[in-house]
PDB file of C-alpha atoms and ligand atoms in Angstrom:
ATOM      1  CA  MET B   1     -28.159  15.988   0.693  1.00  0.00           C
ATOM      2  CA  LYS B   2     -26.305  14.542   3.757  1.00  0.00           C
ATOM      3  CA  LYS B   3     -22.168  15.414   3.756  1.00  0.00           C
ATOM      4  CA  ILE B   4     -20.089  13.348   5.758  1.00  0.00           C
ATOM      5  CA  ALA B   5     -17.397  11.693   6.566  1.00  0.00           C
ATOM      6  CA  PHE B   6     -15.260   9.334   8.476  1.00  0.00           C
ATOM      7  CA  TYR B   7     -12.617   9.920   9.957  1.00  0.00           C
ATOM      8  CA  GLY B   8     -10.145   8.422  12.437  1.00  0.00           C
ATOM      9  CA  LYS B   9      -6.452   6.249  12.668  1.00  0.00           C
ATOM     10  CA  GLY B  10      -5.226   3.954  10.135  1.00  0.00           C
ATOM     11  CA  GLY B  11      -6.205   0.469   9.734  1.00  0.00           C
ATOM     12  CA  ILE B  12      -9.563   1.288  12.842  1.00  0.00           C
ATOM     13  CA  GLY B  13     -11.866  -0.264  10.172  1.00  0.00           C
ATOM     14  CA  LYS B  14     -12.940   3.603   8.638  1.00  0.00           C
ATOM     15  CA  SER B  15     -13.493   1.918   5.065  1.00  0.00           C
ATOM     16  CA  THR B  16     -15.114  -1.453   6.411  1.00  0.00           C
ATOM     17  CA  THR B  17     -17.505   0.627   8.046  1.00  0.00           C
ATOM     18  CA  ALA B  18     -18.293   3.042   5.646  1.00  0.00           C
ATOM     19  CA  SER B  19     -18.785   0.261   2.916  1.00  0.00           C
ATOM     20  CA  ASN B  20     -20.887  -1.605   4.992  1.00  0.00           C
ATOM     21  CA  VAL B  21     -22.678   1.669   6.039  1.00  0.00           C
ATOM     22  CA  SER B  22     -22.993   3.023   1.804  1.00  0.00           C
ATOM     23  CA  ALA B  23     -24.197  -0.477   1.408  1.00  0.00           C
ATOM     24  CA  ALA B  24     -27.219  -0.506   4.278  1.00  0.00           C
ATOM     25  CA  LEU B  25     -28.199   2.872   2.851  1.00  0.00           C
ATOM     26  CA  SER B  26     -28.381   2.139  -0.688  1.00  0.00           C
ATOM     27  CA  LEU B  27     -30.228  -1.116   0.477  1.00  0.00           C
ATOM     28  CA  ALA B  28     -32.389   1.065   1.962  1.00  0.00           C
ATOM     29  CA  GLY B  29     -33.196   2.804  -1.235  1.00  0.00           C
ATOM     30  CA  LYS B  30     -30.718   5.435  -0.597  1.00  0.00           C
ATOM     31  CA  SER B  31     -28.865   6.982  -3.299  1.00  0.00           C
ATOM     32  CA  VAL B  32     -24.856   6.708  -1.923  1.00  0.00           C
ATOM     33  CA  CYS B  33     -21.298   8.147  -3.646  1.00  0.00           C
ATOM     34  CA  GLN B  34     -18.607   6.969  -1.196  1.00  0.00           C
ATOM     35  CA  ILE B  35     -15.420   9.153  -1.962  1.00  0.00           C
ATOM     36  CA  GLY B  36     -12.482   7.377  -0.859  1.00  0.00           C
ATOM     37  CA  CYS B  37      -9.065  10.899   0.567  1.00  0.00           C
ATOM     38  CA  ASP B  38      -6.689   7.923   1.469  1.00  0.00           C
ATOM     39  CA  PRO B  39      -3.454   7.123  -0.227  1.00  0.00           C
ATOM     40  CA  LYS B  40      -4.339   3.543   0.397  1.00  0.00           C
ATOM     41  CA  ASN B  41      -6.712   3.690  -2.816  1.00  0.00           C
ATOM     42  CA  ASP B  42      -8.986   0.758  -0.557  1.00  0.00           C
ATOM     43  CA  SER B  43     -11.933   2.661   0.542  1.00  0.00           C
ATOM     44  CA  THR B  44     -14.397   1.380  -2.460  1.00  0.00           C
ATOM     45  CA  ARG B  45     -12.689  -1.943  -2.662  1.00  0.00           C
ATOM     46  CA  LEU B  46     -15.715  -4.034  -1.100  1.00  0.00           C
ATOM     47  CA  LEU B  47     -18.373  -1.900  -3.385  1.00  0.00           C
ATOM     48  CA  LEU B  48     -16.806  -2.834  -6.044  1.00  0.00           C
ATOM     49  CA  GLY B  49     -15.185  -6.257  -5.412  1.00  0.00           C
ATOM     50  CA  GLY B  50     -11.934  -5.352  -6.055  1.00  0.00           C
ATOM     51  CA  ASN B  51      -9.847  -2.543  -6.111  1.00  0.00           C
ATOM     52  CA  CYS B  52     -10.349   0.364  -7.902  1.00  0.00           C
ATOM     53  CA  ARG B  53      -9.576   0.682 -11.956  1.00  0.00           C
ATOM     54  CA  SER B  54      -8.297   4.440 -11.935  1.00  0.00           C
ATOM     55  CA  THR B  55      -7.990   7.111  -9.114  1.00  0.00           C
ATOM     56  CA  VAL B  56      -9.051  10.998  -9.578  1.00  0.00           C
ATOM     57  CA  LEU B  57      -5.410  11.860  -9.435  1.00  0.00           C
ATOM     58  CA  ASP B  58      -4.020   8.815 -11.525  1.00  0.00           C
ATOM     59  CA  VAL B  59      -6.531  10.098 -14.416  1.00  0.00           C
ATOM     60  CA  VAL B  60      -5.776  13.876 -13.927  1.00  0.00           C
ATOM     61  CA  HIS B  61      -1.749  12.492 -14.256  1.00  0.00           C
ATOM     62  CA  GLU B  62      -3.189  10.931 -17.677  1.00  0.00           C
ATOM     63  CA  LYS B  63      -5.233  12.726 -19.197  1.00  0.00           C
ATOM     64  CA  GLU B  64      -4.674  16.548 -17.810  1.00  0.00           C
ATOM     65  CA  ASP B  65      -7.497  18.717 -18.646  1.00  0.00           C
ATOM     66  CA  GLU B  66      -9.472  16.013 -20.437  1.00  0.00           C
ATOM     67  CA  VAL B  67     -10.928  14.208 -17.579  1.00  0.00           C
ATOM     68  CA  GLU B  68     -14.458  12.629 -17.890  1.00  0.00           C
ATOM     69  CA  TYR B  69     -16.910  11.362 -16.066  1.00  0.00           C
ATOM     70  CA  ASP B  70     -16.650   7.825 -16.532  1.00  0.00           C
ATOM     71  CA  ASP B  71     -12.909   7.526 -15.541  1.00  0.00           C
ATOM     72  CA  VAL B  72     -13.374   8.391 -12.116  1.00  0.00           C
ATOM     73  CA  VAL B  73     -16.933   7.268 -11.082  1.00  0.00           C
ATOM     74  CA  HIS B  74     -17.639   3.901 -10.446  1.00  0.00           C
ATOM     75  CA  THR B  75     -20.367   1.855  -9.840  1.00  0.00           C
ATOM     76  CA  GLY B  76     -20.441  -0.607  -7.439  1.00  0.00           C
ATOM     77  CA  PHE B  77     -23.262  -2.438  -5.277  1.00  0.00           C
ATOM     78  CA  ASN B  78     -26.123  -1.742  -5.820  1.00  0.00           C
ATOM     79  CA  GLY B  79     -25.562   1.068  -7.622  1.00  0.00           C
ATOM     80  CA  ILE B  80     -23.117   2.999  -5.708  1.00  0.00           C
ATOM     81  CA  ARG B  81     -21.254   5.513  -6.805  1.00  0.00           C
ATOM     82  CA  CYS B  82     -17.613   4.817  -6.222  1.00  0.00           C
ATOM     83  CA  ILE B  83     -14.214   7.532  -6.039  1.00  0.00           C
ATOM     84  CA  GLU B  84     -11.133   6.991  -4.819  1.00  0.00           C
ATOM     85  CA  ALA B  85      -9.208  10.533  -5.302  1.00  0.00           C
ATOM     86  CA  GLY B  86      -5.689   8.392  -4.818  1.00  0.00           C
ATOM     87  CA  GLY B  87      -2.269   9.452  -3.796  1.00  0.00           C
ATOM     88  CA  PRO B  88       1.071  10.139  -4.791  1.00  0.00           C
ATOM     89  CA  GLU B  89       3.482   7.175  -5.261  1.00  0.00           C
ATOM     90  CA  PRO B  90       4.885   6.273  -1.734  1.00  0.00           C
ATOM     91  CA  GLY B  91       8.129   9.113  -1.111  1.00  0.00           C
ATOM     92  CA  VAL B  92       6.967  11.327  -3.685  1.00  0.00           C
ATOM     93  CA  GLY B  93       4.675  14.573  -3.298  1.00  0.00           C
ATOM     94  CA  CYS B  94       2.385  15.130  -0.639  1.00  0.00           C
ATOM     95  CA  ALA B  95      -1.007  12.839  -0.136  1.00  0.00           C
ATOM     96  CA  GLY B  96      -3.022  15.429   1.500  1.00  0.00           C
ATOM     97  CA  ARG B  97      -2.421  17.706  -1.735  1.00  0.00           C
ATOM     98  CA  GLY B  98      -3.939  15.144  -3.865  1.00  0.00           C
ATOM     99  CA  ILE B  99      -7.047  15.436  -2.223  1.00  0.00           C
ATOM    100  CA  ILE B 100      -7.603  19.002  -2.941  1.00  0.00           C
ATOM    101  CA  VAL B 101      -6.006  18.058  -6.718  1.00  0.00           C
ATOM    102  CA  ALA B 102      -8.605  15.047  -6.401  1.00  0.00           C
ATOM    103  CA  LEU B 103     -11.236  17.373  -4.948  1.00  0.00           C
ATOM    104  CA  LYS B 104     -11.756  20.156  -7.371  1.00  0.00           C
ATOM    105  CA  THR B 105     -11.487  17.612 -10.193  1.00  0.00           C
ATOM    106  CA  LEU B 106     -15.151  16.079  -9.341  1.00  0.00           C
ATOM    107  CA  GLU B 107     -16.075  19.470  -9.279  1.00  0.00           C
ATOM    108  CA  ALA B 108     -15.466  20.992 -12.096  1.00  0.00           C
ATOM    109  CA  LEU B 109     -16.843  17.601 -13.399  1.00  0.00           C
ATOM    110  CA  ASP B 110     -19.930  18.199 -11.686  1.00  0.00           C
ATOM    111  CA  ALA B 111     -18.992  14.323 -10.876  1.00  0.00           C
ATOM    112  CA  ILE B 112     -20.452  13.929  -7.168  1.00  0.00           C
ATOM    113  CA  GLY B 113     -24.277  15.059  -8.566  1.00  0.00           C
ATOM    114  CA  ASN B 114     -26.982  15.051  -5.656  1.00  0.00           C
ATOM    115  CA  PRO B 115     -26.918  11.721  -4.184  1.00  0.00           C
ATOM    116  CA  ASP B 116     -29.211  11.423  -0.860  1.00  0.00           C
ATOM    117  CA  VAL B 117     -25.814  10.674   1.127  1.00  0.00           C
ATOM    118  CA  ILE B 118     -22.298  11.511   0.189  1.00  0.00           C
ATOM    119  CA  LEU B 119     -19.388   9.503   2.506  1.00  0.00           C
ATOM    120  CA  TYR B 120     -15.678  10.663   2.365  1.00  0.00           C
ATOM    121  CA  ASP B 121     -13.486   7.944   3.972  1.00  0.00           C
ATOM    122  CA  VAL B 122     -10.757  10.247   5.515  1.00  0.00           C
ATOM    123  CA  LEU B 123      -7.316   8.949   6.750  1.00  0.00           C
ATOM    124  CA  GLY B 124      -7.443  11.014  10.014  1.00  0.00           C
ATOM    125  CA  ASP B 125      -3.792   9.988  12.026  1.00  0.00           C
ATOM    126  CA  VAL B 126      -2.505  13.545  10.716  1.00  0.00           C
ATOM    127  CA  VAL B 127      -4.960  16.107  10.293  1.00  0.00           C
ATOM    128  CA  CYS B 128      -2.908  18.400   7.837  1.00  0.00           C
ATOM    129  CA  GLY B 129      -3.786  20.886   5.410  1.00  0.00           C
ATOM    130  CA  GLY B 130      -4.893  18.548   3.284  1.00  0.00           C
ATOM    131  CA  PHE B 131      -7.070  15.451   4.991  1.00  0.00           C
ATOM    132  CA  ALA B 132      -8.835  18.608   6.476  1.00  0.00           C
ATOM    133  CA  VAL B 133      -9.991  19.701   3.293  1.00  0.00           C
ATOM    134  CA  PRO B 134     -12.866  17.899   3.346  1.00  0.00           C
ATOM    135  CA  ILE B 135     -13.505  19.583   6.702  1.00  0.00           C
ATOM    136  CA  ARG B 136     -11.991  22.572   6.042  1.00  0.00           C
ATOM    137  CA  GLU B 137     -13.707  23.379   2.825  1.00  0.00           C
ATOM    138  CA  GLY B 138     -17.072  22.597   3.398  1.00  0.00           C
ATOM    139  CA  TYR B 139     -17.125  19.153   1.806  1.00  0.00           C
ATOM    140  CA  ALA B 140     -18.388  17.497   4.349  1.00  0.00           C
ATOM    141  CA  GLU B 141     -20.622  19.090   7.088  1.00  0.00           C
ATOM    142  CA  GLU B 142     -21.173  16.155   9.246  1.00  0.00           C
ATOM    143  CA  ILE B 143     -18.468  14.060  11.263  1.00  0.00           C
ATOM    144  CA  TYR B 144     -18.230  10.688  12.167  1.00  0.00           C
ATOM    145  CA  ILE B 145     -14.849   9.688  14.249  1.00  0.00           C
ATOM    146  CA  VAL B 146     -14.096   5.757  14.197  1.00  0.00           C
ATOM    147  CA  THR B 147     -11.712   5.009  17.406  1.00  0.00           C
ATOM    148  CA  SER B 148     -11.324   1.563  19.496  1.00  0.00           C
ATOM    149  CA  GLY B 149     -10.654   1.947  23.072  1.00  0.00           C
ATOM    150  CA  GLU B 150      -6.795   1.846  22.123  1.00  0.00           C
ATOM    151  CA  MET B 151      -4.470   4.500  23.000  1.00  0.00           C
ATOM    152  CA  MET B 152      -3.352   5.667  19.780  1.00  0.00           C
ATOM    153  CA  ALA B 153      -6.737   5.713  18.169  1.00  0.00           C
ATOM    154  CA  LEU B 154      -8.274   7.879  21.119  1.00  0.00           C
ATOM    155  CA  TYR B 155      -5.340  10.067  20.678  1.00  0.00           C
ATOM    156  CA  ALA B 156      -6.447  10.094  16.591  1.00  0.00           C
ATOM    157  CA  ALA B 157      -9.738  11.099  17.675  1.00  0.00           C
ATOM    158  CA  ASN B 158      -8.991  13.613  19.696  1.00  0.00           C
ATOM    159  CA  ASN B 159      -6.707  15.486  17.306  1.00  0.00           C
ATOM    160  CA  ILE B 160      -9.829  15.215  14.584  1.00  0.00           C
ATOM    161  CA  ALA B 161     -12.111  16.560  17.158  1.00  0.00           C
ATOM    162  CA  LYS B 162      -8.759  19.618  17.514  1.00  0.00           C
ATOM    163  CA  GLY B 163      -9.337  20.075  14.058  1.00  0.00           C
ATOM    164  CA  ILE B 164     -13.591  20.380  13.839  1.00  0.00           C
ATOM    165  CA  SER B 165     -13.564  21.963  16.654  1.00  0.00           C
ATOM    166  CA  ARG B 166     -11.128  24.519  14.406  1.00  0.00           C
ATOM    167  CA  PHE B 167     -13.104  24.998  11.534  1.00  0.00           C
ATOM    168  CA  ALA B 168     -16.957  24.733  12.931  1.00  0.00           C
ATOM    169  CA  ASN B 169     -16.064  27.789  14.273  1.00  0.00           C
ATOM    170  CA  ARG B 170     -15.977  29.333  10.593  1.00  0.00           C
ATOM    171  CA  GLY B 171     -18.662  26.879   8.603  1.00  0.00           C
ATOM    172  CA  LYS B 172     -21.252  24.590   9.411  1.00  0.00           C
ATOM    173  CA  VAL B 173     -19.171  21.803   9.805  1.00  0.00           C
ATOM    174  CA  ARG B 174     -20.052  19.652  13.108  1.00  0.00           C
ATOM    175  CA  LEU B 175     -19.109  15.975  14.794  1.00  0.00           C
ATOM    176  CA  GLY B 176     -21.492  13.961  14.067  1.00  0.00           C
ATOM    177  CA  GLY B 177     -20.591  11.290  16.876  1.00  0.00           C
ATOM    178  CA  LEU B 178     -18.325   8.629  17.407  1.00  0.00           C
ATOM    179  CA  ILE B 179     -18.438   4.945  15.929  1.00  0.00           C
ATOM    180  CA  ALA B 180     -16.764   2.827  17.854  1.00  0.00           C
ATOM    181  CA  ASN B 181     -15.105  -0.136  16.474  1.00  0.00           C
ATOM    182  CA  SER B 182     -14.384  -2.405  18.407  1.00  0.00           C
ATOM    183  CA  ARG B 183     -10.773  -4.114  19.525  1.00  0.00           C
ATOM    184  CA  ASN B 184     -11.797  -5.748  22.614  1.00  0.00           C
ATOM    185  CA  VAL B 185     -10.109  -3.829  25.259  1.00  0.00           C
ATOM    186  CA  HIS B 186     -10.933  -3.881  28.592  1.00  0.00           C
ATOM    187  CA  ARG B 187     -13.746  -1.898  29.325  1.00  0.00           C
ATOM    188  CA  GLU B 188     -13.763  -0.442  25.825  1.00  0.00           C
ATOM    189  CA  ARG B 189     -17.665   0.963  25.500  1.00  0.00           C
ATOM    190  CA  GLU B 190     -17.313   2.500  29.087  1.00  0.00           C
ATOM    191  CA  LEU B 191     -13.906   3.970  27.899  1.00  0.00           C
ATOM    192  CA  ILE B 192     -15.254   5.350  24.464  1.00  0.00           C
ATOM    193  CA  GLU B 193     -18.903   6.373  25.936  1.00  0.00           C
ATOM    194  CA  ALA B 194     -17.028   8.725  28.575  1.00  0.00           C
ATOM    195  CA  PHE B 195     -14.417  10.192  25.929  1.00  0.00           C
ATOM    196  CA  ALA B 196     -17.778  10.875  23.604  1.00  0.00           C
ATOM    197  CA  GLU B 197     -19.241  12.678  26.992  1.00  0.00           C
ATOM    198  CA  ARG B 198     -16.070  14.728  27.943  1.00  0.00           C
ATOM    199  CA  LEU B 199     -15.845  16.006  23.992  1.00  0.00           C
ATOM    200  CA  HIS B 200     -19.392  16.447  24.400  1.00  0.00           C
ATOM    201  CA  THR B 201     -20.946  14.128  22.011  1.00  0.00           C
ATOM    202  CA  LYS B 202     -22.710  10.710  21.707  1.00  0.00           C
ATOM    203  CA  LEU B 203     -21.529   7.086  20.963  1.00  0.00           C
ATOM    204  CA  ILE B 204     -23.389   6.493  17.825  1.00  0.00           C
ATOM    205  CA  CYS B 205     -23.227   2.688  17.941  1.00  0.00           C
ATOM    206  CA  PHE B 206     -20.717   0.036  19.026  1.00  0.00           C
ATOM    207  CA  VAL B 207     -19.882  -2.221  16.436  1.00  0.00           C
ATOM    208  CA  PRO B 208     -18.157  -5.279  17.375  1.00  0.00           C
ATOM    209  CA  ARG B 209     -15.473  -7.284  16.194  1.00  0.00           C
ATOM    210  CA  ASP B 210     -16.592 -10.302  14.176  1.00  0.00           C
ATOM    211  CA  PRO B 211     -15.135 -12.441  12.278  1.00  0.00           C
ATOM    212  CA  MET B 212     -17.786 -12.388   9.580  1.00  0.00           C
ATOM    213  CA  VAL B 213     -15.884  -9.237   8.217  1.00  0.00           C
ATOM    214  CA  GLN B 214     -12.984 -10.926   7.194  1.00  0.00           C
ATOM    215  CA  GLN B 215     -14.927 -13.315   5.390  1.00  0.00           C
ATOM    216  CA  ALA B 216     -16.627 -11.083   3.658  1.00  0.00           C
ATOM    217  CA  GLU B 217     -13.472  -8.755   2.748  1.00  0.00           C
ATOM    218  CA  ILE B 218     -11.684 -12.239   1.197  1.00  0.00           C
ATOM    219  CA  ARG B 219     -14.905 -12.233  -1.198  1.00  0.00           C
ATOM    220  CA  ARG B 220     -14.044  -8.496  -1.629  1.00  0.00           C
ATOM    221  CA  GLN B 221     -17.328  -8.261  -0.244  1.00  0.00           C
ATOM    222  CA  THR B 222     -19.671  -5.869   2.250  1.00  0.00           C
ATOM    223  CA  VAL B 223     -20.710  -7.911   5.152  1.00  0.00           C
ATOM    224  CA  LEU B 224     -24.190  -6.551   3.530  1.00  0.00           C
ATOM    225  CA  GLU B 225     -23.361  -8.452   0.350  1.00  0.00           C
ATOM    226  CA  TYR B 226     -21.949 -11.592   1.441  1.00  0.00           C
ATOM    227  CA  ALA B 227     -23.677 -12.222   4.675  1.00  0.00           C
ATOM    228  CA  PRO B 228     -26.875 -10.324   5.484  1.00  0.00           C
ATOM    229  CA  GLU B 229     -28.897 -12.316   7.546  1.00  0.00           C
ATOM    230  CA  CYS B 230     -26.038 -12.207   9.967  1.00  0.00           C
ATOM    231  CA  GLU B 231     -25.707 -10.377  13.575  1.00  0.00           C
ATOM    232  CA  GLN B 232     -22.927  -7.958  12.010  1.00  0.00           C
ATOM    233  CA  ALA B 233     -25.188  -7.031   8.950  1.00  0.00           C
ATOM    234  CA  GLY B 234     -27.942  -6.123  11.423  1.00  0.00           C
ATOM    235  CA  VAL B 235     -25.075  -3.773  12.951  1.00  0.00           C
ATOM    236  CA  TYR B 236     -23.812  -1.905  10.080  1.00  0.00           C
ATOM    237  CA  ARG B 237     -28.135  -1.746   9.231  1.00  0.00           C
ATOM    238  CA  GLU B 238     -28.827   0.145  12.750  1.00  0.00           C
ATOM    239  CA  LEU B 239     -25.999   2.356  12.067  1.00  0.00           C
ATOM    240  CA  ALA B 240     -26.658   3.441   8.939  1.00  0.00           C
ATOM    241  CA  GLU B 241     -29.824   4.150  10.469  1.00  0.00           C
ATOM    242  CA  SER B 242     -28.487   6.103  13.201  1.00  0.00           C
ATOM    243  CA  ILE B 243     -26.702   8.386  10.882  1.00  0.00           C
ATOM    244  CA  TRP B 244     -29.471   8.483   8.637  1.00  0.00           C
ATOM    245  CA  ASN B 245     -31.600  10.312  11.687  1.00  0.00           C
ATOM    246  CA  ASN B 246     -28.407  12.171  13.297  1.00  0.00           C
ATOM    247  CA  GLU B 247     -30.217  15.634  13.980  1.00  0.00           C
ATOM    248  CA  SER B 248     -27.416  16.548  17.070  1.00  0.00           C
ATOM    249  CA  ASP B 249     -24.329  18.937  15.767  1.00  0.00           C
ATOM    250  CA  CYS B 250     -21.661  19.703  18.340  1.00  0.00           C
ATOM    251  CA  ILE B 251     -18.423  21.424  18.436  1.00  0.00           C
ATOM    252  CA  PRO B 252     -16.524  18.752  20.545  1.00  0.00           C
ATOM    253  CA  THR B 253     -14.241  20.118  23.297  1.00  0.00           C
ATOM    254  CA  PRO B 254     -11.005  18.074  22.730  1.00  0.00           C
ATOM    255  CA  MET B 255      -8.594  17.578  25.650  1.00  0.00           C
ATOM    256  CA  GLY B 256      -4.806  17.819  26.439  1.00  0.00           C
ATOM    257  CA  PHE B 257      -2.960  14.843  26.401  1.00  0.00           C
ATOM    258  CA  ASP B 258      -2.523  13.881  29.500  1.00  0.00           C
ATOM    259  CA  GLU B 259      -6.204  14.012  30.492  1.00  0.00           C
ATOM    260  CA  LEU B 260      -6.606  11.710  27.802  1.00  0.00           C
ATOM    261  CA  GLU B 261      -3.589   9.536  29.279  1.00  0.00           C
ATOM    262  CA  ALA B 262      -5.588   9.310  32.603  1.00  0.00           C
ATOM    263  CA  MET B 263      -9.123   8.156  31.513  1.00  0.00           C
ATOM    264  CA  VAL B 264      -7.040   5.622  29.271  1.00  0.00           C
ATOM    265  CA  TYR B 265      -5.496   4.322  32.328  1.00  0.00           C
ATOM    266  CA  HIS B 266      -8.949   4.392  34.356  1.00  0.00           C
ATOM    267  CA  TYR B 267     -10.472   2.218  32.152  1.00  0.00           C
ATOM    268  CA  GLY B 268      -7.921   0.308  31.395  1.00  0.00           C
ATOM    269  CA  SER B 269      -5.550  -0.735  34.670  1.00  0.00           C
ATOM    270  CA  ARG B 270      -6.371  -3.837  36.207  1.00  0.00           C
TER     271      ARG B 270
HETATM  272  P1  LIG Q 301      -9.174   1.856   7.427  1.00  0.00           P
HETATM  273  O1  LIG Q 301      -9.406   1.993   6.409  1.00  0.00           O
HETATM  274  O2  LIG Q 301      -9.094   2.609   8.480  1.00  0.00           O
HETATM  275  O3  LIG Q 301      -7.549   1.741   7.384  1.00  0.00           O
HETATM  276  P2  LIG Q 301     -10.538  -1.083   6.865  1.00  0.00           P
HETATM  277  O4  LIG Q 301     -11.222  -0.791   7.198  1.00  0.00           O
HETATM  278  O5  LIG Q 301      -9.268  -0.947   5.943  1.00  0.00           O
HETATM  279  O6  LIG Q 301      -9.297   0.000   7.583  1.00  0.00           O
HETATM  280  O7  LIG Q 301     -10.037  -2.053   8.397  1.00  0.00           O
HETATM  281  C1  LIG Q 301      -8.639  -2.786   8.805  1.00  0.00           C
HETATM  282  C2  LIG Q 301      -9.278  -3.632   8.612  1.00  0.00           C
HETATM  283  O8  LIG Q 301      -9.853  -4.525   9.779  1.00  0.00           O
HETATM  284  C3  LIG Q 301      -9.515  -4.800   7.537  1.00  0.00           C
HETATM  285  O9  LIG Q 301      -8.643  -5.887   7.555  1.00  0.00           O
HETATM  286  C4  LIG Q 301     -11.199  -4.819   8.516  1.00  0.00           C
HETATM  287  O10 LIG Q 301     -11.292  -6.209   7.864  1.00  0.00           O
HETATM  288  C5  LIG Q 301     -10.668  -5.310   9.575  1.00  0.00           C
HETATM  289  N1  LIG Q 301     -12.022  -5.040  10.768  1.00  0.00           N
HETATM  290  C6  LIG Q 301     -12.456  -3.427  10.202  1.00  0.00           C
HETATM  291  N2  LIG Q 301     -13.210  -3.416  10.829  1.00  0.00           N
HETATM  292  C7  LIG Q 301     -13.657  -4.830  11.765  1.00  0.00           C
HETATM  293  C8  LIG Q 301     -14.724  -5.414  12.709  1.00  0.00           C
HETATM  294  N3  LIG Q 301     -15.511  -4.708  13.050  1.00  0.00           N
HETATM  295  N4  LIG Q 301     -14.068  -6.725  12.763  1.00  0.00           N
HETATM  296  C9  LIG Q 301     -13.029  -7.490  11.791  1.00  0.00           C
HETATM  297  N5  LIG Q 301     -12.663  -6.716  11.231  1.00  0.00           N
HETATM  298  C10 LIG Q 301     -12.608  -5.975  11.495  1.00  0.00           C
HETATM  299 MG1  LIG Q 302      -9.208   2.997   5.137  1.00  0.00          MG
END
């Protein structure tokens, strides 16, 4: 079983990329379970054809100790098991804490079972206690950081790398690589490649920005479902295959903010 996680800044494209990768892996014959760990609760929207009916935290609040498997595990595209950890109402409680409760509940229910791939989709703006749980507690062993060439995306990516390097010394967690999700930034691929090299990791895939993603999204579908023959679908299939075959396991070497800023300036200035 491959236990992977996608981390990255909010809005960078984690859930879109994760859902397309899950769809591609599933279409290639693998059993897949995708778990959203973001208070937005929309990780699995493109797989379920709409927002998840009930998150783990919703059901825990409602039924306390009587949560059942079917309450929290939803079947999506091509049989993919979809779970949303859930989060507190805005302004109340701690989102990270919710992830801890949700993952413990799933464990107690044996809800994850034994699929070929478990993919955790985790918000990584802040690697606070809660959001670090999939890394810290060994739920995910291979981390992929989704980033663009924008400063703030790289800033978050570098922070996530710091989190991984801290916990890697104690457990099995490793950085699998970076996934570039393009924002059409000047010399973006070169910048992300340089950033990857500096972290002692690699760029697994450069995903172009493509309007087909929105065309699929407004139909609540992945590109793999909506337009399996298009180029972008091919990119996601390649990414899925690279992840499936990836054996590199790096402990990243993050950098300081000044160095990161200088790197972004070097590639970004015209
Ligand atoms: P996150 O899960 O990181 O918060 P999302 O996956 O929800 O981010 O993506 C944010 C927005 O970016 C969505 O509207 C999505 O359609 C769009 N998007 C993501 N990747 C691409 C891409 N490669 N090309 C075009 N639009 C994209
Ligand atoms: Mg998301």
